[in-house]
Amino acid sequence: MDIDRIRTMRIEPIVQDYGKRETILYALGLGYGADPLDTAELPFVYEGDLRIVPSYVNLLCHPGFWAQRPEFGIDWVKILHAEQELRMHTPLPPTGALRGEYRVRAVEDKGEGRGALLHQDKELFDVATGTHIATVRSSLFLRGNGGEGGFGEPPAPATPLPDRAPDRSIAIPTLPRQALIYRLSGDWNPLHADPAIAAKAGFAVPILHGLCTNGIACRAAIATYCDHDPTRLAALFTRFSKPVMPGETIRVDFFEEPGVIRFRAVAQEREEVVLDRCSLEVR
C-alpha cells in the first residue's frame, strides 16, 4: 500500500438528496411491510406519517469504492467489511438532502501476512440547515495487505459479549429475494445477485449485504428498545462475523448493561453468529 497517499487522500464533499421513494425502498429492503396490517411498522413504508430507519445514514453520500483505484496499492479483491458504526447527533429527516465529508481516520497494521484494518469516517450534514446529523465509521479488513505501516488512532477493539443468557431476543425473517430488493438502495455488487459470481466466491447462493444485516439489527433495536420511534436511537455498532443467506431468520439477542445495550445477531436456522460484539445506545 501507498500509506502516504492514503493518509493525504481527499474526497470532495458529496451531496445527495432523498425523497419518500428512497426512504420507503430502503425500509422494504430491510423487510418492513411483511405484515401490511402492522400499524407499528407501517410508517416506515407508507408516506402518511413517514419514518426513516437511522441506518440509512450508512448508505447516504457514499463515495464509491475508492480503494479499488490502483494508485493506493490496496489488494481490493481481498477486502472484507469488518465493522460499521453510526452515531446520531440529531434525528435523520425522513426526506431531505445531506452533505457527506470523508476522511481516513487510521490504517492499523496487523503485520506482514496478517492484514490491516482501514478505518474511515463520514460526517453528514443537512444541506438546508447545516445541522450535523450523524457520524458514520466503517472499518475494512485488508486481507491482502499488512506489514506496510500505518497511521492515525484506531478505535478501541470491541469486547466480547457477556457469558450469559440474553435479556431479550427478537427474530426477523428475511425473504429469498431480500438482497435483490436491498441492492436497489445503492449497493449493486453482483455478489448479492448473480449466482455464478457467488459460486466463484465460494457461496451456494448470492449472500445478503452486510449492511442489510446491519439494518435489520437496527430495525430490531428500534422495535425492542425505542417503541418503533427511530429518533430515540443514539448509536449503533456492528461487527461482521459471518454472511447471511437470503431467506434465513435473523435472531437478535440483547444484553442489557449500564449505559449501553450489547447484542449479537444469529442466523437462526444454522445457529451461526453473523454479527458479534455489537452495541447500541438509546435516548
GROMACS .gro file of N, CA and C in nm, residues 26 31 38 42 47 50 67 71 81 90 93 97-98 114 117 151 154 172 183 187 218 222 241 247 257 259 265:
model
   81
   26TYR      N    1  -3.568   0.169   0.100
   26TYR     CA    2  -3.468   0.120   0.196
   26TYR      C    3  -3.535   0.035   0.303
   31GLY      N    4  -3.705  -0.553   0.508
   31GLY     CA    5  -3.815  -0.643   0.540
   31GLY      C    6  -3.936  -0.577   0.602
   38ASP      N    7  -4.954  -0.431   1.020
   38ASP     CA    8  -4.876  -0.397   1.140
   38ASP      C    9  -4.865  -0.245   1.147
   42LEU      N   10  -4.589   0.018   0.977
   42LEU     CA   11  -4.643   0.080   0.856
   42LEU      C   12  -4.582   0.217   0.826
   47GLU      N   13  -4.617   0.678   0.327
   47GLU     CA   14  -4.584   0.820   0.339
   47GLU      C   15  -4.681   0.900   0.423
   50LEU      N   16  -4.453   0.935   0.753
   50LEU     CA   17  -4.330   0.865   0.717
   50LEU      C   18  -4.222   0.875   0.825
   67ALA      N   19  -1.109   0.243  -0.280
   67ALA     CA   20  -0.995   0.156  -0.251
   67ALA      C   21  -0.956   0.070  -0.371
   71GLU      N   22  -0.364   0.348  -0.764
   71GLU     CA   23  -0.259   0.429  -0.703
   71GLU      C   24  -0.243   0.406  -0.553
   81HIS      N   25  -1.563  -0.626   0.474
   81HIS     CA   26  -1.622  -0.525   0.562
   81HIS      C   27  -1.615  -0.579   0.705
   90THR      N   28  -2.843   1.419   1.573
   90THR     CA   29  -2.982   1.468   1.571
   90THR      C   30  -3.058   1.373   1.479
   93PRO      N   31  -3.387   1.342   0.905
   93PRO     CA   32  -3.518   1.375   0.848
   93PRO      C   33  -3.566   1.265   0.753
   97ALA      N   34  -3.185   1.652   0.199
   97ALA     CA   35  -3.058   1.647   0.127
   97ALA      C   36  -2.945   1.657   0.229
   98LEU      N   37  -2.844   1.571   0.214
   98LEU     CA   38  -2.731   1.569   0.307
   98LEU      C   39  -2.601   1.593   0.231
  114ARG      N   40  -0.071  -1.077   0.792
  114ARG     CA   41  -0.185  -1.074   0.885
  114ARG      C   42  -0.288  -0.968   0.850
  117LEU      N   43  -0.626  -0.309   0.902
  117LEU     CA   44  -0.760  -0.251   0.914
  117LEU      C   45  -0.754  -0.105   0.872
  151PHE      N   46  -0.101   0.451   1.030
  151PHE     CA   47  -0.105   0.586   1.085
  151PHE      C   48  -0.237   0.606   1.157
  154PRO      N   49  -0.659   0.429   1.574
  154PRO     CA   50  -0.772   0.339   1.550
  154PRO      C   51  -0.865   0.333   1.670
  172ILE      N   52  -3.633  -1.194   1.315
  172ILE     CA   53  -3.685  -1.127   1.197
  172ILE      C   54  -3.652  -1.212   1.075
  183ARG      N   55  -3.047  -0.419  -0.276
  183ARG     CA   56  -2.945  -0.363  -0.365
  183ARG      C   57  -2.997  -0.240  -0.440
  187ASP      N   58  -2.630  -0.052  -0.345
  187ASP     CA   59  -2.516  -0.144  -0.350
  187ASP      C   60  -2.540  -0.247  -0.460
  218CYS      N   61  -3.065  -0.284   1.326
  218CYS     CA   62  -3.118  -0.153   1.363
  218CYS      C   63  -3.269  -0.159   1.378
  222ILE      N   64  -3.484  -0.075   1.720
  222ILE     CA   65  -3.592   0.024   1.725
  222ILE      C   66  -3.721  -0.040   1.778
  241SER      N   67  -1.926  -1.095   1.128
  241SER     CA   68  -1.851  -1.218   1.154
  241SER      C   69  -1.878  -1.327   1.050
  247GLY      N   70  -3.337  -1.546   0.298
  247GLY     CA   71  -3.436  -1.646   0.336
  247GLY      C   72  -3.417  -1.697   0.477
  257GLU      N   73  -2.674  -0.371   2.977
  257GLU     CA   74  -2.568  -0.333   3.069
  257GLU      C   75  -2.583  -0.185   3.101
  259GLY      N   76  -2.578   0.183   3.084
  259GLY     CA   77  -2.543   0.283   2.985
  259GLY      C   78  -2.534   0.235   2.842
  265ALA      N   79  -2.620  -1.093   1.644
  265ALA     CA   80  -2.722  -1.142   1.551
  265ALA      C   81  -2.683  -1.282   1.507
   0.00000   0.00000   0.00000
